[in-house]
Amino acid sequence: MNKINKAGCAVLLMTLGLSGCATTNQQTGSDPYAALGSGGSSVEYSTAFPVASPEEAYRNGAAALRARDPDRALFEYLRGLRMERTPKADPLYRVGIIHHGRGNHDLAEKAYLWALEIDGSHVGARTALGVALLEQQAFDAAEQQLQPLVSRGSAPWQAYNAMGVIADMRGEYTLAQSHYEKALEASPGTPLVLNNLGYSRYLAGDWEEARRALRRAVGVNPGYELAWRNLGLVYARGGDFETAVEAVARNGDRAKAYNDIGYISMLEGRYNDAMGFFEEAMRLSPAYYVTASQNAQNLDSLMRRNGNKLSIN
């Protein structure tokens, strides 16, 4: 999961009922699975060859996922579930994963909750539910799902990673980093976790170790733009602006890189450096003129309050 910038995050408190109603919601009407479907896939595959068993449908669903055909996969998993005498947790979890990948959080959560009502020990469903809640910034609800998994010491890496993000959002950086380290024990070298670990160390002010983790992340995945951006922020904090710009501008957007590094320089109190970066951003790209100009004006106002005028022209 991508890290949320601490300074720019608006925490949305959400109240979610996590027990008691999911089965009732799903098992009404002649088709208890209708609420988990998508009408298009049902129509599109209505002439599909019949299957002999739920297991055959589930195999078809897994094959469709491998072929990057989520519509067919959803159809097959729901077809298999309709053939069962009683609902099964794992195919419901798979249905949730499909909806989760599409950004259909409501449907994903319904599927995960139903799976957990059938099998409260289903690690995949509980992990995925926790991650889905975290993505909606429902931190307490996410922690409620994930804490029992990490407490036992053998959770999936996604659960440890999510708990690390929650701890970072609360400013508990030491705890966050311990969760990321556990995630890396479960899944060594995962770039997303290395990025999050590096960013957590950056938030904690441990820039040397932040660089170390972020370099590992881009070493594993050289195309990981977020890790490169975070690495640039770390270099900027250390005053190595040239390397910072090169890291942030790897996608070719040098104007944005200069603007971003200028903003970090301003936060660091390096006002003359910041003004130079903003002016370079304005020079490089008309598209960034408004943004960089506004940053420069804000910096000029700050300097006026401090009794030190800087020109923005």
C-alpha positions as MATLAB code, in Angstrom:
seq = 'MNKINKAGCAVLLMTLGLSGCATTNQQTGSDPYAALGSGGSSVEYSTAFPVASPEEAYRNGAAALRARDPDRALFEYLRGLRMERTPKADPLYRVGIIHHGRGNHDLAEKAYLWALEIDGSHVGARTALGVALLEQQAFDAAEQQLQPLVSRGSAPWQAYNAMGVIADMRGEYTLAQSHYEKALEASPGTPLVLNNLGYSRYLAGDWEEARRALRRAVGVNPGYELAWRNLGLVYARGGDFETAVEAVARNGDRAKAYNDIGYISMLEGRYNDAMGFFEEAMRLSPAYYVTASQNAQNLDSLMRRNGNKLSIN';
ca = [
       0.000    0.000    0.000;
       1.162    3.578   -0.819;
       2.168    5.731    2.306;
      -0.056    8.677    3.222;
       1.767   11.977    3.689;
       1.363   12.802    7.366;
       1.191   16.560    6.889;
      -1.357   16.405    4.082;
      -3.723   13.709    5.320;
      -7.242   14.619    6.372;
      -8.395   11.764    8.607;
     -11.944   10.712    7.793;
     -13.616    9.068   10.778;
     -16.031    6.401    9.612;
     -18.500    4.314   11.607;
     -18.793    0.812   10.163;
     -20.862   -2.013   11.564;
     -18.551   -4.988   11.434;
     -20.785   -7.764   12.682;
     -24.288   -9.066   12.807;
     -25.960   -7.870    9.628;
     -23.970   -9.182    6.676;
     -25.589  -12.604    6.415;
     -29.064  -11.171    6.672;
     -28.299   -8.670    3.932;
     -26.901  -11.310    1.597;
     -29.366  -14.122    2.132;
     -32.620  -12.397    1.274;
     -34.587  -13.092   -1.888;
     -34.334  -15.987   -4.313;
     -30.682  -15.323   -5.130;
     -28.612  -14.605   -2.013;
     -25.602  -13.725   -4.186;
     -27.280  -11.184   -6.452;
     -25.994   -8.261   -4.371;
     -22.407   -9.416   -4.961;
     -22.667   -9.659   -8.722;
     -22.327   -7.198  -11.530;
     -25.171   -7.373  -13.991;
     -22.930   -7.107  -17.012;
     -20.956  -10.265  -16.296;
     -24.102  -12.302  -15.606;
     -25.527  -11.384  -19.013;
     -22.229  -11.702  -20.878;
     -21.560  -15.247  -19.659;
     -25.161  -16.506  -19.557;
     -24.371  -18.893  -22.417;
     -21.186  -20.265  -20.824;
     -20.717  -24.012  -20.826;
     -22.192  -25.655  -17.717;
     -19.913  -26.964  -14.999;
     -20.248  -30.239  -13.159;
     -19.404  -28.976   -9.675;
     -18.670  -25.861   -7.622;
     -15.008  -26.858   -7.623;
     -14.909  -26.734  -11.424;
     -16.409  -23.251  -11.361;
     -13.829  -22.141   -8.810;
     -11.018  -23.522  -10.961;
     -12.434  -21.585  -13.903;
     -12.525  -18.487  -11.716;
      -8.902  -18.876  -10.696;
      -7.881  -19.371  -14.331;
      -9.792  -16.241  -15.331;
      -7.968  -14.218  -12.678;
      -4.624  -15.471  -13.955;
      -5.753  -14.375  -17.434;
      -6.654  -10.921  -16.048;
     -10.360  -11.381  -16.750;
     -12.074  -10.313  -13.510;
     -15.556  -10.265  -15.093;
     -15.308  -13.945  -15.984;
     -13.735  -14.748  -12.618;
     -16.582  -13.061  -10.747;
     -19.135  -14.950  -12.822;
     -17.434  -18.282  -12.122;
     -17.035  -17.792   -8.365;
     -20.657  -16.726   -8.004;
     -21.764  -19.631  -10.214;
     -19.900  -22.028   -7.953;
     -21.385  -20.474   -4.808;
     -24.901  -20.837   -6.226;
     -24.275  -24.556   -6.644;
     -23.306  -24.992   -2.983;
     -25.819  -26.157   -0.385;
     -24.345  -23.709    2.113;
     -22.137  -20.629    1.522;
     -18.374  -21.195    1.524;
     -15.922  -18.681    2.975;
     -13.035  -18.924    0.519;
     -14.941  -18.235   -2.720;
     -16.683  -15.343   -0.985;
     -13.242  -14.008   -0.099;
     -12.226  -14.327   -3.765;
     -15.335  -12.394   -4.792;
     -14.311   -9.706   -2.303;
     -10.815   -9.525   -3.784;
     -12.249   -8.933   -7.261;
     -14.475   -6.104   -6.051;
     -11.633   -4.709   -3.940;
      -9.386   -4.537   -6.975;
     -12.063   -2.565   -8.803;
     -12.456   -0.093   -5.968;
     -15.932   -1.371   -5.066;
     -15.318   -1.140   -1.323;
     -18.918   -1.690   -0.249;
     -19.228   -4.939   -2.189;
     -15.777   -6.067   -1.131;
     -16.575   -5.508    2.540;
     -19.886   -7.378    2.200;
     -18.075  -10.369    0.753;
     -15.308  -10.291    3.384;
     -17.787   -9.961    6.243;
     -19.911  -12.805    4.962;
     -16.811  -14.988    4.624;
     -15.849  -14.168    8.216;
     -19.310  -15.005    9.505;
     -18.899  -18.442    7.938;
     -15.290  -18.876    9.053;
     -14.026  -16.385   11.597;
     -10.512  -17.821   11.272;
     -10.189  -16.998    7.560;
      -6.930  -15.033    7.577;
      -7.226  -13.777    4.025;
     -10.679  -12.285    4.504;
      -9.746  -10.617    7.783;
      -6.540   -9.184    6.338;
      -8.279   -7.917    3.226;
     -11.087   -6.359    5.261;
      -8.552   -4.562    7.430;
      -6.702   -3.249    4.391;
      -9.960   -2.089    2.760;
     -10.922   -0.192    5.901;
      -7.470    1.368    6.097;
      -7.735    2.528    2.483;
     -10.849    4.421    3.552;
      -8.901    5.867    6.508;
     -11.082    4.043    9.029;
      -8.050    3.429   11.225;
      -9.723    2.134   14.382;
     -11.936   -0.281   12.447;
      -8.950   -1.514   10.436;
      -6.927   -2.050   13.603;
      -9.808   -4.011   15.117;
      -9.546   -6.494   12.264;
      -5.762   -6.650   11.989;
      -4.549   -6.585   15.597;
      -5.633  -10.179   16.375;
      -3.649  -11.373   13.358;
      -0.399   -9.575   14.156;
      -0.654  -10.405   17.872;
      -0.206  -14.093   17.165;
       3.094  -13.411   15.370;
       2.436  -15.151   12.050;
       0.243  -12.796   10.052;
       0.451  -12.133    6.292;
       2.835   -9.354    5.345;
      -0.093   -7.198    4.241;
      -1.445   -7.203    7.804;
       1.881   -6.111    9.312;
       2.290   -3.464    6.616;
      -1.190   -2.062    7.261;
      -0.570   -1.932   11.008;
       2.650   -0.062   10.282;
       0.751    2.557    8.303;
      -1.731    2.973   11.165;
       1.095    3.429   13.663;
       2.801    5.991   11.414;
      -0.417    7.963   11.122;
      -0.486    8.134   14.921;
       3.129    9.236   15.152;
       4.212    5.919   16.708;
       7.232    5.494   14.453;
       9.127    2.883   16.468;
       6.037    0.664   16.561;
       5.423    1.257   12.840;
       8.948    0.213   11.928;
       8.669   -2.969   13.976;
       5.556   -3.864   11.982;
       7.358   -3.203    8.685;
      10.285   -5.349    9.794;
       7.832   -8.171   10.543;
       6.297   -7.684    7.105;
       9.750   -8.032    5.540;
      10.385  -11.200    7.518;
       7.178  -12.609    6.036;
       7.897  -11.298    2.524;
      11.574  -10.322    2.110;
      12.423   -7.545   -0.291;
       8.863   -6.342   -0.930;
       9.314   -2.839   -2.432;
       6.084   -1.427   -0.990;
       7.123   -2.382    2.543;
      10.673   -1.093    2.042;
       9.216    2.213    0.848;
       6.958    2.442    3.879;
       9.813    1.574    6.213;
      11.973    4.262    4.628;
       9.213    6.852    4.852;
       8.579    5.973    8.497;
      12.265    6.482    9.261;
      12.105    9.781    7.377;
       9.171   10.908    9.534;
      11.152    9.908   12.619;
      14.157   11.971   11.479;
      16.436    8.968   10.875;
      17.521   10.043    7.413;
      20.468    7.680    6.998;
      18.350    4.597    7.653;
      15.528    6.099    5.581;
      17.900    6.346    2.605;
      19.014    2.779    3.173;
      15.472    1.373    3.036;
      14.417    3.512    0.086;
      17.512    2.589   -1.893;
      16.637   -1.058   -1.304;
      13.102   -0.371   -2.577;
      14.261    1.207   -5.844;
      16.960   -1.428   -6.179;
      14.282   -4.123   -6.233;
      11.915   -2.076   -8.404;
      13.733    0.662  -10.347;
      10.403    1.916  -11.697;
       8.887    2.565   -8.264;
       8.200    6.296   -8.606;
       6.838    6.816   -5.086;
       9.995    5.366   -3.551;
      12.140    7.608   -5.764;
      10.090   10.620   -4.686;
      10.468    9.715   -1.022;
      14.184    9.196   -1.539;
      14.361   12.674   -3.038;
      12.650   14.111    0.023;
      15.217   12.440    2.257;
      18.111   13.871    0.210;
      16.486   17.314    0.355;
      16.196   17.118    4.127;
      19.902   16.397    4.252;
      20.714   19.395    2.046;
      21.755   17.364   -1.022;
      19.412   19.215   -3.362;
      21.040   18.200   -6.636;
      20.622   14.494   -5.883;
      17.118   15.172   -4.541;
      16.038   16.780   -7.808;
      17.522   13.926   -9.842;
      15.633   11.359   -7.741;
      12.270   13.145   -7.859;
      12.610   13.978  -11.577;
      13.206   10.414  -12.776;
       9.785   10.487  -14.476;
      10.962   13.480  -16.495;
       8.918   16.154  -14.710;
      11.761   18.397  -13.591;
       9.493   21.397  -12.978;
       7.507   19.416  -10.419;
      10.735   18.175   -8.867;
      12.072   21.714   -8.429;
       8.762   22.865   -6.963;
       8.620   19.949   -4.509;
      12.235   20.356   -3.414;
      11.638   24.079   -3.044;
       8.753   23.346   -0.706;
      10.927   21.058    1.421;
      13.652   23.724    1.499;
      11.089   26.253    2.701;
      10.006   23.947    5.515;
      13.671   23.552    6.458;
      14.112   27.325    6.686;
      16.450   27.439    3.661;
      14.527   30.314    2.148;
      17.010   31.512   -0.469;
      17.414   27.954   -1.757;
      13.630   27.522   -1.800;
      13.108   30.679   -3.823;
      15.668   29.510   -6.369;
      13.879   26.188   -6.795;
      10.476   27.847   -7.203;
      11.866   30.232   -9.812;
      13.444   27.319  -11.715;
      10.106   25.450  -11.660;
       8.390   28.527  -13.133;
      11.077   28.851  -15.792;
      10.912   25.181  -16.834;
       7.161   24.798  -17.185;
       4.293   27.199  -17.785;
       2.049   24.485  -16.350;
       3.835   24.859  -13.013;
       3.963   28.629  -13.071;
       0.802   29.082  -10.982;
       1.764   26.485   -8.365;
       5.376   27.565   -8.012;
       4.418   31.229   -8.112;
       1.960   30.734   -5.273;
       4.628   28.926   -3.255;
       7.037   31.782   -3.938;
       4.469   34.346   -2.824;
       3.820   32.375    0.355;
       7.558   32.305    0.985;
       7.807   36.040    0.371;
       5.010   36.645    2.906;
       6.819   34.434    5.409;
      10.024   36.380    4.933;
       8.200   39.699    5.322;
       6.883   38.537    8.687;
      10.440   37.634    9.618;
      11.696   41.064    8.486;
      13.673   39.759    5.509;
      12.246   40.619    2.094;
      12.933   38.314   -0.840;
      12.135   39.224   -4.432;
       9.807   36.883   -6.313;
      10.468   38.470   -9.717;
];
